[in-house]
Amino acid sequence: MPVPKRKTSKSRRDKRQSCKFIRPKAFTACGNCNEPVGTHQMCRGCGFYKGRKIVVTRQDRLVARGEKKAVLNAKNNQQQDQQPEGRSE
């Protein structure tokens, strides 16, 4: 089995290990909402990446649900207004 011929010096060892430190994560601001976002990642706040909408976010779903409820409530109110006074279902 091979064995090193000489002891590895501290300098040589430390040069080799110099790339193993933990680097701080790079952040940028989202172009749409200015929320901090990791580089090359989609914004979790608005769902945009490189100026395009990629994902439907929770906020978008809540807005859509509210619009659907408003439409259904309006339809129900119209139906109740059209029913005769004496009858109710």
Backbone as numpy.savetxt, mean C-alpha at the origin, in Angstrom:
# Nx Ny Nz CAx CAy CAz Cx Cy Cz
42.42 -32.51 3.44 41.57 -31.34 3.44 42.47 -30.10 3.44
42.14 -29.08 2.62 43.00 -27.90 2.54 42.97 -27.08 3.82
44.13 -26.54 4.12 44.29 -25.73 5.32 44.94 -24.42 4.89
44.52 -23.27 5.46 45.14 -22.00 5.09 46.64 -22.00 5.42
47.43 -21.47 4.50 48.88 -21.45 4.69 49.29 -20.40 5.73
48.58 -19.26 5.72 48.90 -18.19 6.67 47.62 -17.71 7.36
47.81 -17.10 8.51 46.70 -16.51 9.24 46.16 -15.32 8.46
44.84 -15.20 8.39 44.22 -14.05 7.73 44.35 -12.85 8.66
44.93 -11.79 8.15 45.14 -10.61 8.98 43.80 -9.93 9.30
43.82 -9.13 10.38 42.61 -8.42 10.77 42.16 -7.47 9.66
43.11 -6.85 9.02 42.79 -5.91 7.95 42.07 -6.62 6.80
42.62 -7.74 6.37 42.03 -8.49 5.26 40.65 -9.04 5.65
40.54 -9.55 6.86 39.26 -10.07 7.34 38.21 -8.96 7.39
38.59 -7.80 7.92 37.64 -6.70 8.07 37.23 -6.11 6.73
38.14 -6.12 5.76 37.77 -5.65 4.41 36.69 -6.54 3.81
36.83 -7.82 4.03 35.85 -8.77 3.49 34.50 -8.61 4.19
34.52 -8.30 5.47 33.28 -8.19 6.25 32.62 -6.81 6.11
33.27 -5.87 5.45 32.77 -4.49 5.44 31.42 -4.35 4.74
31.07 -5.27 3.87 29.80 -5.17 3.13 28.64 -5.79 3.87
28.86 -6.34 5.04 27.82 -7.07 5.75 27.05 -6.24 6.77
27.29 -4.93 6.81 26.58 -4.11 7.78 25.14 -3.84 7.31
24.30 -3.43 8.22 22.90 -3.14 7.91 22.79 -1.72 7.39
22.22 -1.57 6.24 22.05 -0.25 5.63 20.68 0.31 5.98
20.58 1.61 6.14 19.25 2.20 6.38 18.41 2.11 5.12
17.13 1.90 5.29 16.21 1.77 4.18 15.98 3.12 3.52
15.99 3.13 2.20 15.79 4.38 1.46 14.29 4.63 1.27
13.87 5.86 1.54 12.46 6.24 1.38 12.37 7.43 0.45
11.28 7.49 -0.28 10.97 8.65 -1.11 9.54 9.05 -0.81
9.12 10.19 -1.32 7.75 10.65 -1.13 6.90 10.18 -2.30
5.69 9.76 -2.01 4.76 9.34 -3.05 4.44 10.55 -3.93
4.43 10.34 -5.24 4.15 11.43 -6.16 2.70 11.90 -6.12
1.81 11.04 -5.60 0.39 11.37 -5.59 -0.04 12.00 -4.25
0.38 11.38 -3.13 -0.10 11.86 -1.83 1.02 12.31 -0.89
2.27 12.27 -1.34 3.45 12.69 -0.57 3.66 11.90 0.71
3.13 10.69 0.78 3.37 9.82 1.92 4.72 9.11 1.72
5.50 8.86 2.78 6.79 8.18 2.59 6.59 6.75 2.09
7.35 6.40 1.05 7.23 5.09 0.40 8.63 4.55 0.16
8.81 3.25 0.34 10.08 2.62 0.01 10.32 2.71 -1.50
11.58 2.74 -1.89 11.88 2.86 -3.31 11.39 1.62 -4.06
10.90 1.82 -5.25 10.39 0.76 -6.13 9.24 0.00 -5.49
8.44 0.67 -4.68 7.29 0.04 -4.05 6.06 0.91 -4.24
4.91 0.26 -4.22 3.64 0.94 -4.36 3.30 1.68 -3.06
2.61 2.79 -3.17 2.18 3.55 -2.00 0.99 2.81 -1.38
1.09 2.51 -0.09 -0.01 1.81 0.58 -1.18 2.74 0.88
-0.92 4.03 0.92 -1.97 4.99 1.23 -2.94 5.20 0.08
-2.40 5.37 -1.14 -3.27 5.70 -2.28 -3.25 4.64 -3.37
-2.32 3.67 -3.34 -2.31 2.59 -4.32 -1.65 2.96 -5.64
-0.88 4.04 -5.67 -0.22 4.47 -6.91 1.22 3.98 -6.95
1.72 3.71 -8.17 3.12 3.40 -8.41 3.50 3.98 -9.75
4.51 4.82 -9.77 4.97 5.50 -10.98 3.83 6.25 -11.67
2.98 6.90 -10.88 1.93 7.74 -11.44 0.70 7.01 -11.93
0.64 5.69 -11.73 -0.53 4.91 -12.17 -1.18 4.22 -10.99
-2.51 4.12 -11.03 -3.26 3.43 -9.98 -3.08 1.93 -10.18
-2.49 1.25 -9.20 -2.18 -0.17 -9.31 -3.17 -1.01 -8.52
-3.51 -0.57 -7.31 -4.32 -1.36 -6.39 -5.50 -0.53 -5.89
-6.64 -1.19 -5.73 -7.79 -0.53 -5.11 -7.57 -0.57 -3.60
-7.52 0.59 -2.97 -7.22 0.67 -1.55 -8.50 0.56 -0.71
-8.31 0.46 0.58 -9.44 0.34 1.50 -10.33 1.58 1.43
-9.69 2.74 1.33 -10.44 3.99 1.24 -11.33 4.01 -0.01
-10.78 3.51 -1.13 -11.57 3.45 -2.36 -12.79 2.54 -2.20
-12.58 1.41 -1.52 -13.69 0.48 -1.31 -14.76 1.10 -0.43
-14.34 1.85 0.61 -15.32 2.49 1.50 -16.13 3.54 0.75
-15.47 4.30 -0.11 -16.18 5.33 -0.89 -17.17 4.66 -1.83
-16.76 3.59 -2.50 -17.66 2.89 -3.43 -18.84 2.30 -2.68
-18.59 1.74 -1.49 -19.67 1.16 -0.70 -20.66 2.23 -0.28
-20.16 3.40 0.12 -21.04 4.51 0.51 -21.89 4.99 -0.65
-21.29 5.03 -1.86 -22.06 5.44 -3.05 -23.15 4.42 -3.36
-22.83 3.13 -3.24 -23.85 2.09 -3.49 -25.01 2.21 -2.50
-24.65 2.43 -1.22 -25.70 2.56 -0.20 -26.58 3.78 -0.48
-25.98 4.87 -0.92 -26.75 6.07 -1.22 -27.72 5.82 -2.36
-27.27 5.10 -3.38 -28.15 4.78 -4.52 -29.29 3.87 -4.08
-28.97 2.86 -3.28 -30.03 1.94 -2.80 -31.03 2.66 -1.91
-30.54 3.54 -1.04 -31.45 4.30 -0.18 -32.36 5.21 -1.00
-31.82 5.81 -2.04 -32.63 6.68 -2.89 -33.71 5.86 -3.60
-33.36 4.67 -4.08 -34.35 3.81 -4.74 -35.44 3.39 -3.77
-35.04 3.00 -2.55 -36.02 2.58 -1.54 -36.96 3.73 -1.18
-36.42 4.94 -1.07 -37.26 6.10 -0.74 -38.25 6.39 -1.86
-37.81 6.24 -3.11 -38.71 6.47 -4.24 -39.83 5.43 -4.25
-39.48 4.17 -3.97 -40.49 3.10 -3.96 -41.50 3.33 -2.84
-41.03 3.77 -1.68 -41.94 4.03 -0.57 -42.86 5.21 -0.87
-42.36 6.20 -1.59 -43.18 7.36 -1.94 -44.26 6.98 -2.95
-44.00 6.00 -3.80 -44.93 5.61 -4.84 -46.00 4.65 -4.32
-45.80 4.01 -3.16 -46.79 3.09 -2.63 -48.00 3.85 -2.11
-49.18 3.21 -2.21 -50.39 3.85 -1.65 -50.25 4.02 -0.13
-50.97 5.00 0.40 -50.88 5.35 1.82 -51.30 4.21 2.75
-52.30 3.45 2.43 -52.86 2.45 3.32 -52.04 1.17 3.39
-51.21 0.91 2.41 -50.48 -0.36 2.38 -49.03 -0.14 2.77
-48.48 -1.12 3.44 -47.05 -1.13 3.73 -46.56 -2.57 3.68
-45.41 -2.77 3.15 -44.90 -4.14 3.02 -43.80 -4.42 3.98
